[in-house]
């Protein structure tokens, strides 16, 4: 939004020009005697009430913010596809997950492959010992903390039926980011203890899209 104060200043300039024009139609003697009275009258009768009505408008419009209509660039070093190949002591773990993340401007898409040696019993969604979950959304980084927030979805980005298998609804995580190299980063989730070592497998460039 353009600066709202510009409208206010334009109004005051217009009033001043009108008063100068009226003054120029009077004689030199009258101008001197009326200048002081005009200044007081201008403030009391015009500028003061005008400011009374415009000030709330200026404060409100200067405080409002519109949502951007295009993607923001996001983090340049994250742009592309990243894959986790393994986790520490993978063979000894009963349950573990491997992440595949894609970052496009300020958006992300994640595939979480979970493996389990536990007996899932009658749970048809996890009884095979391997399942995948997907989520999409936006992210932001502040200092060394990466915040991702979105929703669980299907592999084709479509809406996931809450009555189906596994998790649905909001997906949200906080990670501490450690950049080890241009093609290697480590994410340490605040909700877990196992770090996620991601290797860059495809670099892309952010081309912001219309939302």
PDB file of N, CA and C in Angstrom, residues 73-83 100-105 107 139 141 177-185 198-207:
ATOM      1  N   UNK A  73      11.226 -15.497  -1.974  1.00  0.00           N
ATOM      2  CA  UNK A  73      12.348 -16.306  -2.462  1.00  0.00           C
ATOM      3  C   UNK A  73      12.755 -17.462  -1.561  1.00  0.00           C
ATOM      4  N   UNK A  74      12.515 -17.357  -0.248  1.00  0.00           N
ATOM      5  CA  UNK A  74      12.962 -18.417   0.642  1.00  0.00           C
ATOM      6  C   UNK A  74      14.469 -18.386   0.818  1.00  0.00           C
ATOM      7  N   UNK A  75      15.038 -19.516   1.223  1.00  0.00           N
ATOM      8  CA  UNK A  75      16.482 -19.624   1.431  1.00  0.00           C
ATOM      9  C   UNK A  75      17.157 -20.157   0.169  1.00  0.00           C
ATOM     10  N   UNK A  76      18.109 -19.391  -0.344  1.00  0.00           N
ATOM     11  CA  UNK A  76      18.763 -19.779  -1.600  1.00  0.00           C
ATOM     12  C   UNK A  76      19.499 -21.101  -1.467  1.00  0.00           C
ATOM     13  N   UNK A  77      20.140 -21.359  -0.330  1.00  0.00           N
ATOM     14  CA  UNK A  77      20.945 -22.567  -0.193  1.00  0.00           C
ATOM     15  C   UNK A  77      20.104 -23.842  -0.099  1.00  0.00           C
ATOM     16  N   UNK A  78      18.798 -23.695   0.173  1.00  0.00           N
ATOM     17  CA  UNK A  78      17.932 -24.863   0.296  1.00  0.00           C
ATOM     18  C   UNK A  78      17.241 -25.250  -1.003  1.00  0.00           C
ATOM     19  N   UNK A  79      17.274 -24.390  -2.001  1.00  0.00           N
ATOM     20  CA  UNK A  79      16.504 -24.632  -3.220  1.00  0.00           C
ATOM     21  C   UNK A  79      16.947 -25.924  -3.898  1.00  0.00           C
ATOM     22  N   UNK A  80      15.977 -26.841  -4.084  1.00  0.00           N
ATOM     23  CA  UNK A  80      16.283 -28.096  -4.738  1.00  0.00           C
ATOM     24  C   UNK A  80      15.720 -29.292  -3.987  1.00  0.00           C
ATOM     25  N   UNK A  81      16.220 -30.475  -4.319  1.00  0.00           N
ATOM     26  CA  UNK A  81      15.755 -31.718  -3.704  1.00  0.00           C
ATOM     27  C   UNK A  81      16.861 -32.320  -2.847  1.00  0.00           C
ATOM     28  N   UNK A  82      16.494 -32.707  -1.626  1.00  0.00           N
ATOM     29  CA  UNK A  82      17.426 -33.253  -0.660  1.00  0.00           C
ATOM     30  C   UNK A  82      16.935 -34.628  -0.197  1.00  0.00           C
ATOM     31  N   UNK A  83      17.885 -35.532   0.028  1.00  0.00           N
ATOM     32  CA  UNK A  83      17.512 -36.892   0.405  1.00  0.00           C
ATOM     33  C   UNK A  83      18.370 -37.392   1.567  1.00  0.00           C
ATOM     34  N   UNK A 100      12.798 -37.192   2.449  1.00  0.00           N
ATOM     35  CA  UNK A 100      13.114 -36.660   1.132  1.00  0.00           C
ATOM     36  C   UNK A 100      12.394 -35.319   1.030  1.00  0.00           C
ATOM     37  N   UNK A 101      13.166 -34.248   0.919  1.00  0.00           N
ATOM     38  CA  UNK A 101      12.596 -32.890   0.960  1.00  0.00           C
ATOM     39  C   UNK A 101      12.865 -32.142  -0.332  1.00  0.00           C
ATOM     40  N   UNK A 102      11.856 -31.405  -0.799  1.00  0.00           N
ATOM     41  CA  UNK A 102      12.018 -30.524  -1.940  1.00  0.00           C
ATOM     42  C   UNK A 102      11.628 -29.107  -1.521  1.00  0.00           C
ATOM     43  N   UNK A 103      12.517 -28.159  -1.796  1.00  0.00           N
ATOM     44  CA  UNK A 103      12.270 -26.757  -1.485  1.00  0.00           C
ATOM     45  C   UNK A 103      12.144 -25.974  -2.782  1.00  0.00           C
ATOM     46  N   UNK A 104      11.068 -25.212  -2.899  1.00  0.00           N
ATOM     47  CA  UNK A 104      10.838 -24.367  -4.072  1.00  0.00           C
ATOM     48  C   UNK A 104      10.431 -22.985  -3.573  1.00  0.00           C
ATOM     49  N   UNK A 105      11.347 -22.038  -3.679  1.00  0.00           N
ATOM     50  CA  UNK A 105      11.136 -20.695  -3.112  1.00  0.00           C
ATOM     51  C   UNK A 105      10.848 -20.834  -1.617  1.00  0.00           C
ATOM     52  N   UNK A 107       8.333 -22.619  -0.364  1.00  0.00           N
ATOM     53  CA  UNK A 107       7.470 -23.781  -0.184  1.00  0.00           C
ATOM     54  C   UNK A 107       8.298 -25.058  -0.032  1.00  0.00           C
ATOM     55  N   UNK A 139       7.790 -22.636   4.579  1.00  0.00           N
ATOM     56  CA  UNK A 139       8.802 -22.662   5.628  1.00  0.00           C
ATOM     57  C   UNK A 139       9.420 -21.274   5.776  1.00  0.00           C
ATOM     58  N   UNK A 141      13.109 -19.491   7.873  1.00  0.00           N
ATOM     59  CA  UNK A 141      14.273 -19.712   8.730  1.00  0.00           C
ATOM     60  C   UNK A 141      14.618 -18.437   9.466  1.00  0.00           C
ATOM     61  N   UNK A 177      19.191 -26.069  12.096  1.00  0.00           N
ATOM     62  CA  UNK A 177      19.896 -26.331  10.840  1.00  0.00           C
ATOM     63  C   UNK A 177      21.401 -26.159  11.030  1.00  0.00           C
ATOM     64  N   UNK A 178      22.141 -27.146  10.552  1.00  0.00           N
ATOM     65  CA  UNK A 178      23.597 -27.056  10.496  1.00  0.00           C
ATOM     66  C   UNK A 178      24.024 -27.306   9.059  1.00  0.00           C
ATOM     67  N   UNK A 179      24.599 -26.285   8.441  1.00  0.00           N
ATOM     68  CA  UNK A 179      25.053 -26.426   7.058  1.00  0.00           C
ATOM     69  C   UNK A 179      26.482 -26.947   7.075  1.00  0.00           C
ATOM     70  N   UNK A 180      26.664 -28.197   6.642  1.00  0.00           N
ATOM     71  CA  UNK A 180      27.986 -28.824   6.671  1.00  0.00           C
ATOM     72  C   UNK A 180      28.771 -28.586   5.391  1.00  0.00           C
ATOM     73  N   UNK A 181      28.062 -28.416   4.297  1.00  0.00           N
ATOM     74  CA  UNK A 181      28.684 -28.137   3.003  1.00  0.00           C
ATOM     75  C   UNK A 181      27.597 -27.607   2.076  1.00  0.00           C
ATOM     76  N   UNK A 182      27.976 -27.187   0.872  1.00  0.00           N
ATOM     77  CA  UNK A 182      26.976 -26.680  -0.072  1.00  0.00           C
ATOM     78  C   UNK A 182      25.940 -27.732  -0.428  1.00  0.00           C
ATOM     79  N   UNK A 183      26.338 -29.004  -0.368  1.00  0.00           N
ATOM     80  CA  UNK A 183      25.426 -30.084  -0.754  1.00  0.00           C
ATOM     81  C   UNK A 183      25.081 -30.997   0.417  1.00  0.00           C
ATOM     82  N   UNK A 184      25.304 -30.528   1.642  1.00  0.00           N
ATOM     83  CA  UNK A 184      25.009 -31.354   2.808  1.00  0.00           C
ATOM     84  C   UNK A 184      24.577 -30.480   3.984  1.00  0.00           C
ATOM     85  N   UNK A 185      23.364 -30.741   4.485  1.00  0.00           N
ATOM     86  CA  UNK A 185      22.860 -30.035   5.659  1.00  0.00           C
ATOM     87  C   UNK A 185      22.332 -31.050   6.656  1.00  0.00           C
ATOM     88  N   UNK A 198      20.877 -34.588   5.272  1.00  0.00           N
ATOM     89  CA  UNK A 198      20.320 -34.487   3.922  1.00  0.00           C
ATOM     90  C   UNK A 198      21.417 -34.164   2.908  1.00  0.00           C
ATOM     91  N   UNK A 199      21.390 -34.908   1.814  1.00  0.00           N
ATOM     92  CA  UNK A 199      22.332 -34.670   0.725  1.00  0.00           C
ATOM     93  C   UNK A 199      21.584 -34.110  -0.477  1.00  0.00           C
ATOM     94  N   UNK A 200      22.140 -33.054  -1.066  1.00  0.00           N
ATOM     95  CA  UNK A 200      21.509 -32.441  -2.234  1.00  0.00           C
ATOM     96  C   UNK A 200      21.642 -33.357  -3.440  1.00  0.00           C
ATOM     97  N   UNK A 201      20.520 -33.679  -4.061  1.00  0.00           N
ATOM     98  CA  UNK A 201      20.558 -34.531  -5.256  1.00  0.00           C
ATOM     99  C   UNK A 201      20.142 -33.775  -6.516  1.00  0.00           C
ATOM    100  N   UNK A 202      19.536 -32.603  -6.352  1.00  0.00           N
ATOM    101  CA  UNK A 202      19.174 -31.792  -7.518  1.00  0.00           C
ATOM    102  C   UNK A 202      19.012 -30.335  -7.092  1.00  0.00           C
ATOM    103  N   UNK A 203      19.801 -29.470  -7.698  1.00  0.00           N
ATOM    104  CA  UNK A 203      19.732 -28.044  -7.383  1.00  0.00           C
ATOM    105  C   UNK A 203      18.750 -27.350  -8.317  1.00  0.00           C
ATOM    106  N   UNK A 204      17.915 -26.487  -7.777  1.00  0.00           N
ATOM    107  CA  UNK A 204      16.959 -25.704  -8.582  1.00  0.00           C
ATOM    108  C   UNK A 204      17.093 -24.235  -8.230  1.00  0.00           C
ATOM    109  N   UNK A 205      16.439 -23.407  -9.027  1.00  0.00           N
ATOM    110  CA  UNK A 205      16.438 -21.961  -8.808  1.00  0.00           C
ATOM    111  C   UNK A 205      15.011 -21.506  -8.539  1.00  0.00           C
ATOM    112  N   UNK A 206      14.844 -20.627  -7.576  1.00  0.00           N
ATOM    113  CA  UNK A 206      13.513 -20.118  -7.244  1.00  0.00           C
ATOM    114  C   UNK A 206      12.988 -19.219  -8.346  1.00  0.00           C
ATOM    115  N   UNK A 207      11.830 -19.557  -8.881  1.00  0.00           N
ATOM    116  CA  UNK A 207      11.093 -18.686  -9.805  1.00  0.00           C
ATOM    117  C   UNK A 207       9.730 -18.452  -9.156  1.00  0.00           C
TER     118      UNK A 207
END
